[in-house]
PDB file of C-alpha atoms in Angstrom:
ATOM      1  CA  UNK A   1      70.381 104.593  60.214  1.00  0.00           C
ATOM      2  CA  UNK A   2      73.316 105.996  62.732  1.00  0.00           C
ATOM      3  CA  UNK A   3      72.853 107.185  66.254  1.00  0.00           C
ATOM      4  CA  UNK A   4      73.444 109.572  68.980  1.00  0.00           C
ATOM      5  CA  UNK A   5      76.436 108.487  71.232  1.00  0.00           C
ATOM      6  CA  UNK A   6      74.656 107.485  74.142  1.00  0.00           C
ATOM      7  CA  UNK A   7      74.325 109.703  76.838  1.00  0.00           C
ATOM      8  CA  UNK A   8      73.034 108.442  80.495  1.00  0.00           C
ATOM      9  CA  UNK A   9      70.273 109.516  82.713  1.00  0.00           C
ATOM     10  CA  UNK A  10      70.384 113.149  82.983  1.00  0.00           C
ATOM     11  CA  UNK A  11      71.303 115.097  85.830  1.00  0.00           C
ATOM     12  CA  UNK A  12      69.271 118.125  87.268  1.00  0.00           C
ATOM     13  CA  UNK A  13      73.381 120.620  88.398  1.00  0.00           C
ATOM     14  CA  UNK A  14      71.291 121.411  92.078  1.00  0.00           C
ATOM     15  CA  UNK A  15      70.502 117.396  92.263  1.00  0.00           C
ATOM     16  CA  UNK A  16      71.494 114.605  93.958  1.00  0.00           C
ATOM     17  CA  UNK A  17      72.083 111.226  92.244  1.00  0.00           C
ATOM     18  CA  UNK A  18      68.918 109.429  90.503  1.00  0.00           C
ATOM     19  CA  UNK A  19      66.877 107.696  93.935  1.00  0.00           C
ATOM     20  CA  UNK A  20      66.794 103.710  91.523  1.00  0.00           C
ATOM     21  CA  UNK A  21      69.652 102.312  90.204  1.00  0.00           C
ATOM     22  CA  UNK A  22      69.493 100.271  87.108  1.00  0.00           C
ATOM     23  CA  UNK A  23      72.617  97.624  86.275  1.00  0.00           C
ATOM     24  CA  UNK A  24      73.112  96.210  82.966  1.00  0.00           C
ATOM     25  CA  UNK A  25      74.677  92.210  83.525  1.00  0.00           C
ATOM     26  CA  UNK A  26      76.211  90.261  80.698  1.00  0.00           C
ATOM     27  CA  UNK A  27      77.359  87.336  81.053  1.00  0.00           C
ATOM     28  CA  UNK A  28      77.101  84.012  78.861  1.00  0.00           C
ATOM     29  CA  UNK A  29      77.063  81.792  82.055  1.00  0.00           C
ATOM     30  CA  UNK A  30      73.151  81.803  82.292  1.00  0.00           C
ATOM     31  CA  UNK A  31      72.799  80.186  86.209  1.00  0.00           C
ATOM     32  CA  UNK A  32      75.395  82.462  87.371  1.00  0.00           C
ATOM     33  CA  UNK A  33      74.043  85.353  85.465  1.00  0.00           C
ATOM     34  CA  UNK A  34      70.739  84.361  87.194  1.00  0.00           C
ATOM     35  CA  UNK A  35      72.690  84.050  90.500  1.00  0.00           C
ATOM     36  CA  UNK A  36      74.174  87.443  90.782  1.00  0.00           C
ATOM     37  CA  UNK A  37      71.078  88.987  89.037  1.00  0.00           C
ATOM     38  CA  UNK A  38      69.475  87.530  92.609  1.00  0.00           C
ATOM     39  CA  UNK A  39      71.754  89.032  95.149  1.00  0.00           C
ATOM     40  CA  UNK A  40      72.836  91.996  92.871  1.00  0.00           C
ATOM     41  CA  UNK A  41      68.937  93.190  93.150  1.00  0.00           C
ATOM     42  CA  UNK A  42      68.798  92.586  97.281  1.00  0.00           C
ATOM     43  CA  UNK A  43      72.019  93.731  97.437  1.00  0.00           C
ATOM     44  CA  UNK A  44      71.364  96.986  95.761  1.00  0.00           C
ATOM     45  CA  UNK A  45      67.895  98.683  96.730  1.00  0.00           C
ATOM     46  CA  UNK A  46      65.567 100.149  95.208  1.00  0.00           C
ATOM     47  CA  UNK A  47      68.136  98.675  91.418  1.00  0.00           C
ATOM     48  CA  UNK A  48      67.171  97.321  88.815  1.00  0.00           C
ATOM     49  CA  UNK A  49      69.015  95.101  87.652  1.00  0.00           C
ATOM     50  CA  UNK A  50      69.015  93.767  82.767  1.00  0.00           C
ATOM     51  CA  UNK A  51      70.723  90.745  81.702  1.00  0.00           C
ATOM     52  CA  UNK A  52      71.867  89.558  78.797  1.00  0.00           C
ATOM     53  CA  UNK A  53      73.546  86.021  78.180  1.00  0.00           C
ATOM     54  CA  UNK A  54      74.921  87.788  74.049  1.00  0.00           C
ATOM     55  CA  UNK A  55      77.358  91.304  74.503  1.00  0.00           C
ATOM     56  CA  UNK A  56      76.262  92.467  70.868  1.00  0.00           C
ATOM     57  CA  UNK A  57      72.103  91.685  72.044  1.00  0.00           C
ATOM     58  CA  UNK A  58      73.370  93.949  75.196  1.00  0.00           C
ATOM     59  CA  UNK A  59      75.247  96.694  72.480  1.00  0.00           C
ATOM     60  CA  UNK A  60      72.084  96.923  70.857  1.00  0.00           C
ATOM     61  CA  UNK A  61      70.295  97.084  74.255  1.00  0.00           C
ATOM     62  CA  UNK A  62      72.524 100.517  75.242  1.00  0.00           C
ATOM     63  CA  UNK A  63      71.418 101.448  71.814  1.00  0.00           C
ATOM     64  CA  UNK A  64      68.218 102.884  72.727  1.00  0.00           C
ATOM     65  CA  UNK A  65      68.306 102.343  76.912  1.00  0.00           C
ATOM     66  CA  UNK A  66      70.169 103.721  79.558  1.00  0.00           C
ATOM     67  CA  UNK A  67      72.330 101.864  82.736  1.00  0.00           C
ATOM     68  CA  UNK A  68      74.384 103.296  85.272  1.00  0.00           C
ATOM     69  CA  UNK A  69      77.122 100.137  85.219  1.00  0.00           C
ATOM     70  CA  UNK A  70      77.192  97.687  83.128  1.00  0.00           C
ATOM     71  CA  UNK A  71      78.637  94.119  85.137  1.00  0.00           C
ATOM     72  CA  UNK A  72      80.517  92.123  82.602  1.00  0.00           C
ATOM     73  CA  UNK A  73      82.109  88.277  82.425  1.00  0.00           C
ATOM     74  CA  UNK A  74      85.467  88.454  80.371  1.00  0.00           C
ATOM     75  CA  UNK A  75      84.830  85.307  78.307  1.00  0.00           C
ATOM     76  CA  UNK A  76      81.770  85.130  76.690  1.00  0.00           C
ATOM     77  CA  UNK A  77      81.637  83.598  72.506  1.00  0.00           C
ATOM     78  CA  UNK A  78      82.071  86.143  70.842  1.00  0.00           C
ATOM     79  CA  UNK A  79      83.547  88.738  71.478  1.00  0.00           C
ATOM     80  CA  UNK A  80      84.928  89.677  75.817  1.00  0.00           C
ATOM     81  CA  UNK A  81      85.073  91.561  77.911  1.00  0.00           C
ATOM     82  CA  UNK A  82      87.421  94.377  77.613  1.00  0.00           C
ATOM     83  CA  UNK A  83      86.162  94.392  73.066  1.00  0.00           C
ATOM     84  CA  UNK A  84      82.595  94.987  75.153  1.00  0.00           C
ATOM     85  CA  UNK A  85      84.478  97.704  77.165  1.00  0.00           C
ATOM     86  CA  UNK A  86      85.616  99.626  74.225  1.00  0.00           C
ATOM     87  CA  UNK A  87      82.394  99.588  72.403  1.00  0.00           C
ATOM     88  CA  UNK A  88      80.826 100.985  75.424  1.00  0.00           C
ATOM     89  CA  UNK A  89      83.706 103.356  75.932  1.00  0.00           C
ATOM     90  CA  UNK A  90      83.416 104.496  72.138  1.00  0.00           C
ATOM     91  CA  UNK A  91      78.960 105.000  73.003  1.00  0.00           C
ATOM     92  CA  UNK A  92      78.640 105.964  75.983  1.00  0.00           C
ATOM     93  CA  UNK A  93      81.582 107.901  77.379  1.00  0.00           C
ATOM     94  CA  UNK A  94      82.153 107.211  81.005  1.00  0.00           C
ATOM     95  CA  UNK A  95      79.502 104.622  82.105  1.00  0.00           C
ATOM     96  CA  UNK A  96      81.328 102.602  85.496  1.00  0.00           C
ATOM     97  CA  UNK A  97      82.244  98.725  83.630  1.00  0.00           C
ATOM     98  CA  UNK A  98      83.162  96.043  86.137  1.00  0.00           C
ATOM     99  CA  UNK A  99      85.288  93.219  85.008  1.00  0.00           C
ATOM    100  CA  UNK A 100      83.316  90.141  86.936  1.00  0.00           C
ATOM    101  CA  UNK A 101      85.287  87.337  85.207  1.00  0.00           C
ATOM    102  CA  UNK A 102      85.855  83.396  86.301  1.00  0.00           C
ATOM    103  CA  UNK A 103      88.905  84.138  83.831  1.00  0.00           C
ATOM    104  CA  UNK A 104      91.058  85.569  86.338  1.00  0.00           C
ATOM    105  CA  UNK A 105      94.940  85.863  85.374  1.00  0.00           C
ATOM    106  CA  UNK A 106      97.025  88.897  85.536  1.00  0.00           C
ATOM    107  CA  UNK A 107      97.500  88.824  82.135  1.00  0.00           C
ATOM    108  CA  UNK A 108      93.542  90.160  82.070  1.00  0.00           C
ATOM    109  CA  UNK A 109      93.641  91.544  84.706  1.00  0.00           C
ATOM    110  CA  UNK A 110      96.613  93.653  83.211  1.00  0.00           C
ATOM    111  CA  UNK A 111      94.818  94.136  79.798  1.00  0.00           C
ATOM    112  CA  UNK A 112      91.212  94.989  81.992  1.00  0.00           C
ATOM    113  CA  UNK A 113      92.818  97.875  83.168  1.00  0.00           C
ATOM    114  CA  UNK A 114      94.626  98.924  80.988  1.00  0.00           C
ATOM    115  CA  UNK A 115      91.600  99.962  79.008  1.00  0.00           C
ATOM    116  CA  UNK A 116      90.319 101.388  81.982  1.00  0.00           C
ATOM    117  CA  UNK A 117      87.254  99.457  83.038  1.00  0.00           C
ATOM    118  CA  UNK A 118      86.756 100.573  86.096  1.00  0.00           C
ATOM    119  CA  UNK A 119      87.165  97.575  88.518  1.00  0.00           C
ATOM    120  CA  UNK A 120      88.077  93.566  88.109  1.00  0.00           C
ATOM    121  CA  UNK A 121      86.878  91.307  90.297  1.00  0.00           C
ATOM    122  CA  UNK A 122      87.232  87.097  90.602  1.00  0.00           C
ATOM    123  CA  UNK A 123      83.352  85.107  90.279  1.00  0.00           C
ATOM    124  CA  UNK A 124      83.029  83.079  93.226  1.00  0.00           C
ATOM    125  CA  UNK A 125      79.988  81.878  94.606  1.00  0.00           C
ATOM    126  CA  UNK A 126      80.278  82.738  98.000  1.00  0.00           C
ATOM    127  CA  UNK A 127      77.323  85.406  99.018  1.00  0.00           C
ATOM    128  CA  UNK A 128      80.045  87.157 100.188  1.00  0.00           C
ATOM    129  CA  UNK A 129      81.203  87.720  96.852  1.00  0.00           C
ATOM    130  CA  UNK A 130      78.615  89.067  95.740  1.00  0.00           C
ATOM    131  CA  UNK A 131      77.842  91.641  98.368  1.00  0.00           C
ATOM    132  CA  UNK A 132      81.351  93.057  97.539  1.00  0.00           C
ATOM    133  CA  UNK A 133      80.571  93.554  94.785  1.00  0.00           C
ATOM    134  CA  UNK A 134      77.341  95.192  94.987  1.00  0.00           C
ATOM    135  CA  UNK A 135      78.851  97.540  96.741  1.00  0.00           C
ATOM    136  CA  UNK A 136      81.395  98.068  94.466  1.00  0.00           C
ATOM    137  CA  UNK A 137      78.429  99.041  92.018  1.00  0.00           C
ATOM    138  CA  UNK A 138      76.757 101.710  94.530  1.00  0.00           C
ATOM    139  CA  UNK A 139      80.859 103.969  95.054  1.00  0.00           C
ATOM    140  CA  UNK A 140      81.438 103.819  91.230  1.00  0.00           C
ATOM    141  CA  UNK A 141      77.541 104.743  91.233  1.00  0.00           C
ATOM    142  CA  UNK A 142      78.166 107.529  93.297  1.00  0.00           C
ATOM    143  CA  UNK A 143      81.882 108.533  92.425  1.00  0.00           C
ATOM    144  CA  UNK A 144      80.202 108.768  88.664  1.00  0.00           C
ATOM    145  CA  UNK A 145      77.445 110.682  89.325  1.00  0.00           C
ATOM    146  CA  UNK A 146      79.761 113.177  91.291  1.00  0.00           C
ATOM    147  CA  UNK A 147      81.803 113.664  88.860  1.00  0.00           C
ATOM    148  CA  UNK A 148      78.714 114.552  86.125  1.00  0.00           C
ATOM    149  CA  UNK A 149      77.195 116.762  88.107  1.00  0.00           C
ATOM    150  CA  UNK A 150      80.420 118.646  89.262  1.00  0.00           C
ATOM    151  CA  UNK A 151      81.410 118.813  85.261  1.00  0.00           C
ATOM    152  CA  UNK A 152      77.628 119.630  85.316  1.00  0.00           C
ATOM    153  CA  UNK A 153      77.940 123.155  87.934  1.00  0.00           C
ATOM    154  CA  UNK A 154      81.031 124.558  86.006  1.00  0.00           C
ATOM    155  CA  UNK A 155      79.357 123.834  82.951  1.00  0.00           C
ATOM    156  CA  UNK A 156      76.761 125.719  84.438  1.00  0.00           C
ATOM    157  CA  UNK A 157      78.561 128.351  85.605  1.00  0.00           C
ATOM    158  CA  UNK A 158      80.889 129.163  83.035  1.00  0.00           C
ATOM    159  CA  UNK A 159      77.366 129.908  80.866  1.00  0.00           C
ATOM    160  CA  UNK A 160      76.909 132.465  84.070  1.00  0.00           C
ATOM    161  CA  UNK A 161      79.730 133.909  84.321  1.00  0.00           C
ATOM    162  CA  UNK A 162      80.231 134.724  80.537  1.00  0.00           C
ATOM    163  CA  UNK A 163      76.423 136.016  80.079  1.00  0.00           C
ATOM    164  CA  UNK A 164      76.134 137.760  83.572  1.00  0.00           C
ATOM    165  CA  UNK A 165      77.745 141.244  84.018  1.00  0.00           C
ATOM    166  CA  UNK A 166      78.345 140.652  87.774  1.00  0.00           C
ATOM    167  CA  UNK A 167      82.377 139.287  88.740  1.00  0.00           C
ATOM    168  CA  UNK A 168      81.884 136.252  90.232  1.00  0.00           C
ATOM    169  CA  UNK A 169      84.901 134.594  92.102  1.00  0.00           C
ATOM    170  CA  UNK A 170      86.070 131.950  92.875  1.00  0.00           C
ATOM    171  CA  UNK A 171      88.972 131.833  95.916  1.00  0.00           C
ATOM    172  CA  UNK A 172      91.790 128.977  96.941  1.00  0.00           C
ATOM    173  CA  UNK A 173      91.310 130.421 101.179  1.00  0.00           C
ATOM    174  CA  UNK A 174      94.339 129.242 101.844  1.00  0.00           C
ATOM    175  CA  UNK A 175      96.728 130.671  99.247  1.00  0.00           C
ATOM    176  CA  UNK A 176      94.583 133.257  98.020  1.00  0.00           C
ATOM    177  CA  UNK A 177      94.766 132.174  94.018  1.00  0.00           C
ATOM    178  CA  UNK A 178      91.165 133.778  92.844  1.00  0.00           C
ATOM    179  CA  UNK A 179      89.458 132.734  89.805  1.00  0.00           C
ATOM    180  CA  UNK A 180      87.418 135.779  88.556  1.00  0.00           C
ATOM    181  CA  UNK A 181      84.546 135.846  85.862  1.00  0.00           C
ATOM    182  CA  UNK A 182      84.171 137.671  82.830  1.00  0.00           C
ATOM    183  CA  UNK A 183      82.668 139.975  84.307  1.00  0.00           C
ATOM    184  CA  UNK A 184      85.776 142.142  85.742  1.00  0.00           C
ATOM    185  CA  UNK A 185      86.136 143.425  82.863  1.00  0.00           C
ATOM    186  CA  UNK A 186      82.790 146.047  83.354  1.00  0.00           C
ATOM    187  CA  UNK A 187      85.601 147.197  86.406  1.00  0.00           C
ATOM    188  CA  UNK A 188      88.651 147.396  83.319  1.00  0.00           C
ATOM    189  CA  UNK A 189      90.344 144.289  84.419  1.00  0.00           C
ATOM    190  CA  UNK A 190      91.358 141.160  82.871  1.00  0.00           C
ATOM    191  CA  UNK A 191      89.501 137.416  83.590  1.00  0.00           C
ATOM    192  CA  UNK A 192      91.620 134.820  84.975  1.00  0.00           C
ATOM    193  CA  UNK A 193      92.932 133.325  88.022  1.00  0.00           C
ATOM    194  CA  UNK A 194      95.229 136.033  89.927  1.00  0.00           C
ATOM    195  CA  UNK A 195      97.891 134.325  92.550  1.00  0.00           C
ATOM    196  CA  UNK A 196      97.682 137.652  94.610  1.00  0.00           C
ATOM    197  CA  UNK A 197      93.528 137.419  94.194  1.00  0.00           C
ATOM    198  CA  UNK A 198      92.258 138.427  97.817  1.00  0.00           C
ATOM    199  CA  UNK A 199      95.061 141.295  98.491  1.00  0.00           C
ATOM    200  CA  UNK A 200      94.524 142.653  95.045  1.00  0.00           C
ATOM    201  CA  UNK A 201      90.191 143.422  95.890  1.00  0.00           C
ATOM    202  CA  UNK A 202      91.686 144.489  98.865  1.00  0.00           C
ATOM    203  CA  UNK A 203      93.997 147.151  97.680  1.00  0.00           C
ATOM    204  CA  UNK A 204      91.203 148.251  95.444  1.00  0.00           C
ATOM    205  CA  UNK A 205      87.883 148.795  98.744  1.00  0.00           C
ATOM    206  CA  UNK A 206      87.883 151.881  99.245  1.00  0.00           C
ATOM    207  CA  UNK A 207      90.210 153.433 101.959  1.00  0.00           C
ATOM    208  CA  UNK A 208      87.138 153.943 103.921  1.00  0.00           C
ATOM    209  CA  UNK A 209      85.392 150.926 103.052  1.00  0.00           C
ATOM    210  CA  UNK A 210      88.186 148.899 104.032  1.00  0.00           C
ATOM    211  CA  UNK A 211      87.755 147.661 107.750  1.00  0.00           C
ATOM    212  CA  UNK A 212      84.736 146.738 107.614  1.00  0.00           C
ATOM    213  CA  UNK A 213      84.825 144.897 104.156  1.00  0.00           C
ATOM    214  CA  UNK A 214      87.711 143.189 106.343  1.00  0.00           C
ATOM    215  CA  UNK A 215      85.693 142.645 109.484  1.00  0.00           C
ATOM    216  CA  UNK A 216      83.079 140.510 107.107  1.00  0.00           C
ATOM    217  CA  UNK A 217      85.508 138.200 105.566  1.00  0.00           C
ATOM    218  CA  UNK A 218      86.638 137.554 109.119  1.00  0.00           C
ATOM    219  CA  UNK A 219      84.279 137.071 111.324  1.00  0.00           C
ATOM    220  CA  UNK A 220      82.624 134.676 108.504  1.00  0.00           C
ATOM    221  CA  UNK A 221      85.545 132.207 108.473  1.00  0.00           C
ATOM    222  CA  UNK A 222      84.626 132.234 112.108  1.00  0.00           C
ATOM    223  CA  UNK A 223      81.096 131.922 111.844  1.00  0.00           C
ATOM    224  CA  UNK A 224      79.095 130.322 113.119  1.00  0.00           C
ATOM    225  CA  UNK A 225      78.167 127.506 110.250  1.00  0.00           C
ATOM    226  CA  UNK A 226      75.369 125.571 108.326  1.00  0.00           C
ATOM    227  CA  UNK A 227      75.011 122.402 106.393  1.00  0.00           C
ATOM    228  CA  UNK A 228      75.724 122.667 102.196  1.00  0.00           C
ATOM    229  CA  UNK A 229      73.480 120.498 100.572  1.00  0.00           C
ATOM    230  CA  UNK A 230      73.860 118.149  98.518  1.00  0.00           C
ATOM    231  CA  UNK A 231      77.889 117.989  99.605  1.00  0.00           C
ATOM    232  CA  UNK A 232      77.501 117.926 103.730  1.00  0.00           C
ATOM    233  CA  UNK A 233      80.564 120.547 103.779  1.00  0.00           C
ATOM    234  CA  UNK A 234      79.500 123.270 106.710  1.00  0.00           C
ATOM    235  CA  UNK A 235      79.063 127.564 105.270  1.00  0.00           C
ATOM    236  CA  UNK A 236      78.514 130.575 106.094  1.00  0.00           C
ATOM    237  CA  UNK A 237      76.990 133.244 103.663  1.00  0.00           C
ATOM    238  CA  UNK A 238      77.880 137.127 103.785  1.00  0.00           C
ATOM    239  CA  UNK A 239      76.940 140.586 101.954  1.00  0.00           C
ATOM    240  CA  UNK A 240      77.714 143.616 102.743  1.00  0.00           C
ATOM    241  CA  UNK A 241      78.484 147.147  99.637  1.00  0.00           C
ATOM    242  CA  UNK A 242      81.806 149.113  99.444  1.00  0.00           C
ATOM    243  CA  UNK A 243      83.102 151.257  96.704  1.00  0.00           C
ATOM    244  CA  UNK A 244      86.280 149.498  95.270  1.00  0.00           C
ATOM    245  CA  UNK A 245      88.600 150.771  92.262  1.00  0.00           C
ATOM    246  CA  UNK A 246      88.537 150.641  88.727  1.00  0.00           C
ATOM    247  CA  UNK A 247      91.067 150.409  86.535  1.00  0.00           C
ATOM    248  CA  UNK A 248      90.706 153.829  85.304  1.00  0.00           C
ATOM    249  CA  UNK A 249      90.824 154.954  88.990  1.00  0.00           C
ATOM    250  CA  UNK A 250      87.776 156.361  89.816  1.00  0.00           C
ATOM    251  CA  UNK A 251      85.815 153.938  93.032  1.00  0.00           C
ATOM    252  CA  UNK A 252      82.055 152.656  92.339  1.00  0.00           C
ATOM    253  CA  UNK A 253      79.599 151.395  94.584  1.00  0.00           C
ATOM    254  CA  UNK A 254      79.514 147.750  95.035  1.00  0.00           C
ATOM    255  CA  UNK A 255      77.251 145.088  96.440  1.00  0.00           C
ATOM    256  CA  UNK A 256      79.354 141.878  97.226  1.00  0.00           C
ATOM    257  CA  UNK A 257      77.119 138.475  97.830  1.00  0.00           C
ATOM    258  CA  UNK A 258      79.521 135.304  98.124  1.00  0.00           C
ATOM    259  CA  UNK A 259      79.872 131.721 100.922  1.00  0.00           C
ATOM    260  CA  UNK A 260      82.400 130.247 102.429  1.00  0.00           C
ATOM    261  CA  UNK A 261      82.899 126.524 102.814  1.00  0.00           C
ATOM    262  CA  UNK A 262      84.084 124.743 105.650  1.00  0.00           C
ATOM    263  CA  UNK A 263      85.717 121.716 105.574  1.00  0.00           C
ATOM    264  CA  UNK A 264      86.608 119.515 109.766  1.00  0.00           C
ATOM    265  CA  UNK A 265      85.633 123.993 110.694  1.00  0.00           C
ATOM    266  CA  UNK A 266      88.665 125.119 108.247  1.00  0.00           C
ATOM    267  CA  UNK A 267      87.586 127.744 105.546  1.00  0.00           C
ATOM    268  CA  UNK A 268      88.241 126.127 102.410  1.00  0.00           C
ATOM    269  CA  UNK A 269      86.917 128.519  99.652  1.00  0.00           C
ATOM    270  CA  UNK A 270      84.629 131.203  98.658  1.00  0.00           C
ATOM    271  CA  UNK A 271      82.491 132.216  96.131  1.00  0.00           C
ATOM    272  CA  UNK A 272      80.709 135.183  95.284  1.00  0.00           C
ATOM    273  CA  UNK A 273      79.191 137.845  93.126  1.00  0.00           C
ATOM    274  CA  UNK A 274      80.532 141.711  93.210  1.00  0.00           C
ATOM    275  CA  UNK A 275      77.486 143.705  91.391  1.00  0.00           C
ATOM    276  CA  UNK A 276      78.491 147.489  90.728  1.00  0.00           C
ATOM    277  CA  UNK A 277      75.396 150.414  91.429  1.00  0.00           C
ATOM    278  CA  UNK A 278      74.334 152.353  89.095  1.00  0.00           C
ATOM    279  CA  UNK A 279      74.038 154.860  91.361  1.00  0.00           C
ATOM    280  CA  UNK A 280      76.227 157.659  92.792  1.00  0.00           C
ATOM    281  CA  UNK A 281      76.723 158.155  96.436  1.00  0.00           C
ATOM    282  CA  UNK A 282      75.301 154.949  97.356  1.00  0.00           C
ATOM    283  CA  UNK A 283      77.835 153.576  99.949  1.00  0.00           C
ATOM    284  CA  UNK A 284      78.499 153.660 102.921  1.00  0.00           C
TER     285      UNK A 284
END
């Protein structure tokens, strides 16, 4: 019976990394396998370490179970660690994979890195090496979940942007380049990236509303920020109403809401939405 490709633990787009951590450790040297697993269980808080001495048994385990990271030896009798990795990549997407082996050589390291293994480490019974291994596992898993969360958020944004009548935008504050969603079509304009996105938006605000709208953005670009979870970045939020010119030349009333994201105290990105009001005579 064929199986669907393995997926790792599902992440809600607004959630951070899972609290628990599952590591699959594969090594045909049972004493070293047990020693490594003991250290990892001690070094990694809330971690569960699953062990297998046969890579084919590990493959069977992966068919029905989720893991956050795989640590594998290189020379394991039936198949090499790189061959095991290639099977994992075919069936389990981008799970972090560390080759942890005593069979060290430039040739093996080159083979592993060319295949796409995330990390290559030399084995050692020294406790310090296990601390390094645990640290690398934590780092790779954190990066892995951050990438998946970003990808999921992007997918969620794309669905909302395509199905909503609101015009969403993402703007690079340094360059002014702005990505406008499908909703901008309701104003008669084409979606996509505009190099002059900010100036283009400002120019279409009614002359009587332009100064106030510009002031809102300028004030929020220098105002008091609050922490944005889970990224740790700072942000300011804004909302304002104004009249905006459609492609046909008429002015319509709009409500805008959004946020400006800061890094090291500097505004770097603005995201928001623009909603067309149905009533007339509703703006300042």
